[in-house]
PDB file of C-alpha atoms and ligand atoms in Angstrom:
ATOM      1  CA  MET A   1     -25.155   0.762  -0.022  1.00 78.00           C
ATOM      2  CA  GLU A   2     -25.570  -2.814  -0.176  1.00 88.00           C
ATOM      3  CA  THR A   3     -22.761  -4.390   1.438  1.00 89.00           C
ATOM      4  CA  VAL A   4     -21.306  -6.111  -1.380  1.00 90.00           C
ATOM      5  CA  ASP A   5     -21.204  -2.683  -3.150  1.00 93.00           C
ATOM      6  CA  THR A   6     -19.618  -1.175  -0.064  1.00 96.00           C
ATOM      7  CA  VAL A   7     -16.823  -3.957  -0.507  1.00 95.00           C
ATOM      8  CA  VAL A   8     -16.673  -3.657  -4.200  1.00 95.00           C
ATOM      9  CA  TRP A   9     -16.043   0.307  -3.964  1.00 97.00           C
ATOM     10  CA  ALA A  10     -13.391  -0.222  -1.298  1.00 97.00           C
ATOM     11  CA  LEU A  11     -11.308  -2.684  -3.183  1.00 96.00           C
ATOM     12  CA  TRP A  12     -11.073   0.048  -5.907  1.00 97.00           C
ATOM     13  CA  ALA A  13     -10.967   2.939  -4.250  1.00 98.00           C
ATOM     14  CA  MET A  14      -8.117   1.426  -2.485  1.00 98.00           C
ATOM     15  CA  LEU A  15      -6.414  -0.758  -6.000  1.00 97.00           C
ATOM     16  CA  PRO A  16      -3.696   1.985  -6.477  1.00 98.00           C
ATOM     17  CA  ALA A  17      -2.694   1.055  -2.552  1.00 98.00           C
ATOM     18  CA  TYR A  18      -2.944  -2.536  -2.991  1.00 95.00           C
ATOM     19  CA  ILE A  19      -0.285  -2.285  -6.311  1.00 96.00           C
ATOM     20  CA  PRO A  20       2.289   0.340  -5.538  1.00 97.00           C
ATOM     21  CA  ASN A  21       4.339  -2.371  -2.531  1.00 93.00           C
ATOM     22  CA  ASN A  22       3.888  -5.877  -4.760  1.00 92.00           C
ATOM     23  CA  ALA A  23       5.898  -3.097  -7.314  1.00 96.00           C
ATOM     24  CA  ALA A  24       8.024  -2.837  -5.377  1.00 96.00           C
ATOM     25  CA  VAL A  25       8.977  -6.377  -4.132  1.00 94.00           C
ATOM     26  CA  LEU A  26       9.110  -7.153  -8.330  1.00 94.00           C
ATOM     27  CA  ALA A  27      11.300  -3.751  -9.096  1.00 93.00           C
ATOM     28  CA  GLY A  28      13.220  -3.520  -5.451  1.00 82.00           C
ATOM     29  CA  GLY A  29      16.527  -3.568  -5.274  1.00 88.00           C
ATOM     30  CA  GLY A  30      20.022  -1.123  -4.987  1.00 94.00           C
ATOM     31  CA  ARG A  31      20.549   1.576  -3.071  1.00 97.00           C
ATOM     32  CA  PRO A  32      18.244   1.603   0.142  1.00 98.00           C
ATOM     33  CA  ILE A  33      16.945   4.811   0.961  1.00 98.00           C
ATOM     34  CA  ASP A  34      18.726   5.008   4.488  1.00 98.00           C
ATOM     35  CA  GLY A  35      23.011   4.791   2.651  1.00 98.00           C
ATOM     36  CA  GLY A  36      23.113   2.064   5.105  1.00 98.00           C
ATOM     37  CA  ARG A  37      23.009   3.888   7.789  1.00 98.00           C
ATOM     38  CA  THR A  38      22.321   2.873  11.239  1.00 98.00           C
ATOM     39  CA  TRP A  39      21.226   4.436  14.599  1.00 97.00           C
ATOM     40  CA  GLY A  40      21.312   2.916  18.382  1.00 94.00           C
ATOM     41  CA  GLY A  41      22.944   0.142  16.965  1.00 96.00           C
ATOM     42  CA  ARG A  42      20.047  -0.879  14.325  1.00 97.00           C
ATOM     43  CA  ARG A  43      19.548   0.469  10.846  1.00 98.00           C
ATOM     44  CA  VAL A  44      17.390   3.565  10.323  1.00 98.00           C
ATOM     45  CA  LEU A  45      15.338   1.804   7.474  1.00 98.00           C
ATOM     46  CA  GLY A  46      17.222  -1.906   6.281  1.00 97.00           C
ATOM     47  CA  ASP A  47      18.076  -3.218   2.962  1.00 97.00           C
ATOM     48  CA  GLY A  48      14.146  -3.655   2.541  1.00 96.00           C
ATOM     49  CA  LYS A  49      13.624   0.083   1.447  1.00 98.00           C
ATOM     50  CA  THR A  50      15.325   1.150  -1.550  1.00 98.00           C
ATOM     51  CA  TRP A  51      15.024   4.497  -3.981  1.00 98.00           C
ATOM     52  CA  ARG A  52      13.866   2.181  -6.858  1.00 98.00           C
ATOM     53  CA  GLY A  53      11.069   0.292  -5.080  1.00 98.00           C
ATOM     54  CA  THR A  54       9.565   2.984  -3.826  1.00 98.00           C
ATOM     55  CA  LEU A  55       9.537   4.909  -7.089  1.00 98.00           C
ATOM     56  CA  ILE A  56       8.486   1.781  -9.183  1.00 98.00           C
ATOM     57  CA  GLY A  57       5.852   1.295  -6.659  1.00 98.00           C
ATOM     58  CA  THR A  58       4.720   4.921  -6.344  1.00 98.00           C
ATOM     59  CA  VAL A  59       4.387   5.205 -10.069  1.00 98.00           C
ATOM     60  CA  ALA A  60       3.218   1.852 -10.710  1.00 98.00           C
ATOM     61  CA  GLY A  61      -0.025   2.564  -8.199  1.00 98.00           C
ATOM     62  CA  THR A  62      -0.548   5.730  -9.447  1.00 98.00           C
ATOM     63  CA  LEU A  63      -0.523   5.363 -13.311  1.00 98.00           C
ATOM     64  CA  LEU A  64      -3.121   2.121 -11.846  1.00 98.00           C
ATOM     65  CA  ALA A  65      -5.350   4.782 -10.232  1.00 98.00           C
ATOM     66  CA  LEU A  66      -5.241   6.923 -14.102  1.00 98.00           C
ATOM     67  CA  GLY A  67      -6.078   3.968 -15.751  1.00 98.00           C
ATOM     68  CA  LEU A  68      -9.029   2.665 -13.672  1.00 98.00           C
ATOM     69  CA  THR A  69     -10.564   6.233 -13.481  1.00 98.00           C
ATOM     70  CA  GLN A  70     -10.582   4.924 -17.836  1.00 98.00           C
ATOM     71  CA  ILE A  71     -12.660   1.772 -17.420  1.00 98.00           C
ATOM     72  CA  ALA A  72     -14.604   2.714 -14.405  1.00 97.00           C
ATOM     73  CA  PRO A  73     -18.009   3.716 -16.196  1.00 96.00           C
ATOM     74  CA  SER A  74     -17.746   0.746 -18.540  1.00 97.00           C
ATOM     75  CA  VAL A  75     -16.856  -1.665 -15.903  1.00 97.00           C
ATOM     76  CA  SER A  76     -19.232   0.078 -13.799  1.00 96.00           C
ATOM     77  CA  ALA A  77     -21.667  -0.880 -17.022  1.00 95.00           C
ATOM     78  CA  ALA A  78     -20.880  -4.072 -17.099  1.00 95.00           C
ATOM     79  CA  LEU A  79     -20.775  -4.738 -13.459  1.00 91.00           C
ATOM     80  CA  GLY A  80     -24.209  -3.141 -12.252  1.00 90.00           C
ATOM     81  CA  ALA A  81     -22.367  -1.628  -9.873  1.00 88.00           C
ATOM     82  CA  ASP A  82     -21.122   1.990  -8.701  1.00 92.00           C
ATOM     83  CA  LEU A  83     -17.242   2.781  -8.805  1.00 97.00           C
ATOM     84  CA  PRO A  84     -15.018   6.465  -7.713  1.00 98.00           C
ATOM     85  CA  THR A  85     -12.552   7.290 -10.039  1.00 98.00           C
ATOM     86  CA  PHE A  86      -8.885   9.088  -9.505  1.00 98.00           C
ATOM     87  CA  SER A  87      -8.054  12.916  -9.874  1.00 98.00           C
ATOM     88  CA  LEU A  88      -4.267  13.061 -10.746  1.00 98.00           C
ATOM     89  CA  ARG A  89      -3.942  13.630  -6.973  1.00 98.00           C
ATOM     90  CA  ALA A  90      -5.911  10.972  -5.319  1.00 98.00           C
ATOM     91  CA  GLY A  91      -3.521   8.321  -7.297  1.00 98.00           C
ATOM     92  CA  PHE A  92      -0.278   9.701  -6.535  1.00 98.00           C
ATOM     93  CA  GLY A  93      -1.275  10.345  -2.532  1.00 98.00           C
ATOM     94  CA  LEU A  94      -2.831   6.669  -2.454  1.00 98.00           C
ATOM     95  CA  ALA A  95       0.006   4.798  -3.736  1.00 98.00           C
ATOM     96  CA  PHE A  96       2.752   7.409  -2.308  1.00 98.00           C
ATOM     97  CA  GLY A  97       0.923   6.934   0.933  1.00 98.00           C
ATOM     98  CA  ALA A  98       1.528   3.106   0.059  1.00 98.00           C
ATOM     99  CA  MET A  99       4.956   3.190   0.353  1.00 98.00           C
ATOM    100  CA  LEU A 100       5.700   5.834   2.902  1.00 98.00           C
ATOM    101  CA  GLY A 101       3.327   3.323   5.304  1.00 98.00           C
ATOM    102  CA  ASP A 102       5.793   0.570   4.765  1.00 98.00           C
ATOM    103  CA  ILE A 103       8.936   2.411   4.800  1.00 98.00           C
ATOM    104  CA  GLY A 104       7.372   3.737   8.600  1.00 98.00           C
ATOM    105  CA  ALA A 105       6.473  -0.117   9.745  1.00 98.00           C
ATOM    106  CA  SER A 106      10.031  -0.812   8.572  1.00 98.00           C
ATOM    107  CA  PHE A 107      11.511   1.824  10.561  1.00 98.00           C
ATOM    108  CA  LEU A 108       9.484   0.490  13.965  1.00 98.00           C
ATOM    109  CA  LYS A 109      10.540  -2.584  12.756  1.00 98.00           C
ATOM    110  CA  ARG A 110      14.278  -2.082  13.435  1.00 98.00           C
ATOM    111  CA  ARG A 111      13.285   0.182  16.774  1.00 97.00           C
ATOM    112  CA  THR A 112      11.953  -2.496  17.810  1.00 97.00           C
ATOM    113  CA  GLY A 113      14.686  -5.015  17.538  1.00 96.00           C
ATOM    114  CA  ARG A 114      13.707  -6.773  14.392  1.00 97.00           C
ATOM    115  CA  GLU A 115      15.708  -7.915  11.468  1.00 95.00           C
ATOM    116  CA  ARG A 116      15.044  -7.016   7.570  1.00 95.00           C
ATOM    117  CA  GLY A 117      12.098  -9.514   6.920  1.00 94.00           C
ATOM    118  CA  ALA A 118      10.802 -10.300  10.485  1.00 95.00           C
ATOM    119  CA  ALA A 119       7.161 -10.659  11.060  1.00 94.00           C
ATOM    120  CA  PHE A 120       5.077  -7.391  12.644  1.00 96.00           C
ATOM    121  CA  PRO A 121       1.414  -8.823  12.674  1.00 93.00           C
ATOM    122  CA  GLY A 122      -1.007  -6.330  12.354  1.00 91.00           C
ATOM    123  CA  LEU A 123       1.344  -3.744  11.809  1.00 94.00           C
ATOM    124  CA  ASP A 124       2.352  -5.517   8.440  1.00 91.00           C
ATOM    125  CA  GLN A 125      -1.560  -5.942   6.979  1.00 89.00           C
ATOM    126  CA  LEU A 126      -2.304  -2.080   7.851  1.00 92.00           C
ATOM    127  CA  ASP A 127       1.191  -0.167   7.300  1.00 96.00           C
ATOM    128  CA  PHE A 128       0.502   1.227   3.950  1.00 96.00           C
ATOM    129  CA  VAL A 129      -3.071   1.350   4.521  1.00 97.00           C
ATOM    130  CA  VAL A 130      -2.962   4.129   7.392  1.00 97.00           C
ATOM    131  CA  GLY A 131      -0.613   5.500   5.000  1.00 98.00           C
ATOM    132  CA  ALA A 132      -2.605   5.435   1.781  1.00 98.00           C
ATOM    133  CA  LEU A 133      -5.379   6.819   3.809  1.00 98.00           C
ATOM    134  CA  LEU A 134      -3.787   9.936   5.160  1.00 98.00           C
ATOM    135  CA  CYS A 135      -1.349  10.621   2.351  1.00 98.00           C
ATOM    136  CA  ALA A 136      -4.897  10.976   0.227  1.00 98.00           C
ATOM    137  CA  LEU A 137      -6.429  13.030   2.560  1.00 98.00           C
ATOM    138  CA  VAL A 138      -3.576  15.206   2.519  1.00 98.00           C
ATOM    139  CA  ALA A 139      -3.346  15.682  -1.563  1.00 98.00           C
ATOM    140  CA  ALA A 140      -7.267  15.322  -2.312  1.00 98.00           C
ATOM    141  CA  PRO A 141      -8.643  16.484   0.841  1.00 98.00           C
ATOM    142  CA  SER A 142     -12.648  16.845  -1.060  1.00 98.00           C
ATOM    143  CA  TRP A 143     -11.524  13.532  -2.711  1.00 98.00           C
ATOM    144  CA  PHE A 144     -11.155  11.660  -0.170  1.00 98.00           C
ATOM    145  CA  THR A 145     -14.343  12.177   1.853  1.00 98.00           C
ATOM    146  CA  GLU A 146     -16.303  11.763  -1.122  1.00 98.00           C
ATOM    147  CA  THR A 147     -15.213   8.248  -1.777  1.00 98.00           C
ATOM    148  CA  PHE A 148     -14.306   7.065   2.172  1.00 98.00           C
ATOM    149  CA  THR A 149     -17.744   6.896   3.463  1.00 97.00           C
ATOM    150  CA  LEU A 150     -17.424   5.244   7.687  1.00 97.00           C
ATOM    151  CA  PRO A 151     -19.106   2.284   5.948  1.00 97.00           C
ATOM    152  CA  VAL A 152     -16.233   2.098   2.933  1.00 98.00           C
ATOM    153  CA  LEU A 153     -13.760   2.567   5.673  1.00 98.00           C
ATOM    154  CA  VAL A 154     -14.539   0.307   7.551  1.00 97.00           C
ATOM    155  CA  ALA A 155     -14.669  -1.882   4.837  1.00 97.00           C
ATOM    156  CA  VAL A 156     -10.784  -1.251   3.859  1.00 97.00           C
ATOM    157  CA  VAL A 157      -9.875  -1.442   7.402  1.00 95.00           C
ATOM    158  CA  VAL A 158     -11.400  -5.466   7.430  1.00 94.00           C
ATOM    159  CA  ALA A 159     -10.628  -6.345   3.620  1.00 93.00           C
ATOM    160  CA  THR A 160      -7.796  -5.688   3.529  1.00 91.00           C
ATOM    161  CA  PRO A 161      -5.499  -8.080   5.716  1.00 89.00           C
ATOM    162  CA  VAL A 162      -7.313 -10.434   4.254  1.00 90.00           C
ATOM    163  CA  LEU A 163      -6.315  -9.665   0.144  1.00 90.00           C
ATOM    164  CA  HIS A 164      -2.554  -8.872   1.890  1.00 89.00           C
ATOM    165  CA  VAL A 165      -2.525 -11.954   3.497  1.00 90.00           C
ATOM    166  CA  VAL A 166      -3.713 -13.758  -0.112  1.00 93.00           C
ATOM    167  CA  THR A 167      -1.520 -11.613  -1.914  1.00 91.00           C
ATOM    168  CA  ASN A 168       1.854 -12.048   0.000  1.00 92.00           C
ATOM    169  CA  GLY A 169       0.918 -15.836  -0.017  1.00 94.00           C
ATOM    170  CA  ILE A 170       0.721 -16.395  -3.500  1.00 95.00           C
ATOM    171  CA  ALA A 171       4.033 -13.851  -4.566  1.00 93.00           C
ATOM    172  CA  TYR A 172       5.718 -15.992  -1.500  1.00 95.00           C
ATOM    173  CA  LEU A 173       4.578 -19.273  -3.546  1.00 96.00           C
ATOM    174  CA  LEU A 174       6.034 -17.332  -6.652  1.00 95.00           C
ATOM    175  CA  GLY A 175       9.492 -17.110  -4.880  1.00 95.00           C
ATOM    176  CA  LEU A 176       8.957 -13.685  -5.271  1.00 93.00           C
ATOM    177  CA  LYS A 177       8.730 -12.501  -1.496  1.00 91.00           C
ATOM    178  CA  ASN A 178      11.299 -14.171   0.675  1.00 93.00           C
ATOM    179  CA  GLU A 179       8.706 -14.687   3.667  1.00 92.00           C
ATOM    180  CA  PRO A 180       4.876 -14.763   3.302  1.00 92.00           C
ATOM    181  CA  TRP A 181       3.812 -11.393   4.968  1.00 90.00           C
TER     182      TRP A 181
HETATM  183  N1  CTP B   1      11.194  -3.124  -1.782  1.00 52.31           N
HETATM  184  C1  CTP B   1      12.340  -2.482  -2.014  1.00 52.31           C
HETATM  185  N2  CTP B   1      11.657  -0.597  -1.486  1.00 52.31           N
HETATM  186  C2  CTP B   1      10.860  -0.450  -0.359  1.00 52.31           C
HETATM  187  C3  CTP B   1       9.876  -1.427  -0.256  1.00 52.31           C
HETATM  188  C4  CTP B   1       9.773  -2.649  -0.664  1.00 52.31           C
HETATM  189  O1  CTP B   1      12.945  -2.519  -3.085  1.00 52.31           O
HETATM  190  N3  CTP B   1      10.326   0.704  -0.480  1.00 52.31           N
HETATM  191  C5  CTP B   1      11.103  -4.746  -2.244  1.00 52.31           C
HETATM  192  C6  CTP B   1      12.511  -5.001  -1.374  1.00 52.31           C
HETATM  193  O2  CTP B   1      13.569  -5.820  -2.257  1.00 52.31           O
HETATM  194  C7  CTP B   1      12.746  -6.177  -0.346  1.00 52.31           C
HETATM  195  C8  CTP B   1      10.583  -6.227  -1.318  1.00 52.31           C
HETATM  196  O3  CTP B   1      10.099  -5.345  -2.001  1.00 52.31           O
HETATM  197  O4  CTP B   1      12.659  -6.828   0.309  1.00 52.31           O
HETATM  198  C9  CTP B   1       9.916  -7.014  -0.414  1.00 52.31           C
HETATM  199  O5  CTP B   1       9.361  -5.964   1.075  1.00 52.31           O
HETATM  200  P1  CTP B   1       9.254  -5.723   2.472  1.00 52.31           P
HETATM  201  O6  CTP B   1       8.474  -7.327   2.250  1.00 52.31           O
HETATM  202  O7  CTP B   1       8.079  -4.550   2.573  1.00 52.31           O
HETATM  203  O8  CTP B   1      10.506  -5.425   2.922  1.00 52.31           O
HETATM  204  P2  CTP B   1      11.176  -6.663   3.258  1.00 52.31           P
HETATM  205  O9  CTP B   1      12.820  -6.805   3.257  1.00 52.31           O
HETATM  206  O10 CTP B   1      10.546  -7.642   3.939  1.00 52.31           O
HETATM  207  O11 CTP B   1      11.950  -5.329   4.774  1.00 52.31           O
HETATM  208  P3  CTP B   1      11.658  -4.748   6.326  1.00 52.31           P
HETATM  209  O12 CTP B   1      11.531  -6.099   7.519  1.00 52.31           O
HETATM  210  O13 CTP B   1      11.696  -3.867   6.280  1.00 52.31           O
HETATM  211  O14 CTP B   1       9.547  -4.601   5.957  1.00 52.31           O
HETATM  212  K1    K B   2       6.396  -4.620   4.471  1.00 52.31           K
HETATM  213 MG1   MG B   3       8.668  -8.436   4.605  1.00 52.31          MG
END
């Protein structure tokens, strides 16, 4: 595959993992997952990780995967590029995994004394990628190995932080997010 084709494939394959956190920003609020509980004097996760945000983020990413699968043939033809499709298990794995990765990162942020909203460079940009890939691997192993070859994984790890910085910057400028990370 040409480099451009690899990047297009990688970004399309990761779209169901990119959407959940942004949907959670729009839909978040309500009861925090940790129920306000603390551990070692600090919140377990914090008010930024809610049941509603997690549920809506997961559903949004899963539905997007199913929609992308419907339009993949026509978009592939229009672009003259090959694009991956998603099984329900693959889409759910990516979406739920993205949310889990983000939740895991908040757990680590609280353990390292960072308040809600504090930046953790590197972790902020890749937490959901690691979560999404691991969950997709568990939920749909053969789909995963066919879709995420080594060059595709490299493209994901390089391109995602760039995309993450840009989308969060836009969300911040639009007043949707309190911080640009
Ligand atoms: N959000 C949510 N549920 C999630 C993830 C995010 O409700 N599982 C919503 C919250 O309103 C959150 C916002 O999306 O404040 C932004 O998400 P994020 O930047 O991940 O959370 P922070 O508030 O910055 O908290 P943290 O420091 O724990 O990352
Ligand atoms: K985050
Ligand atoms: Mg944040």
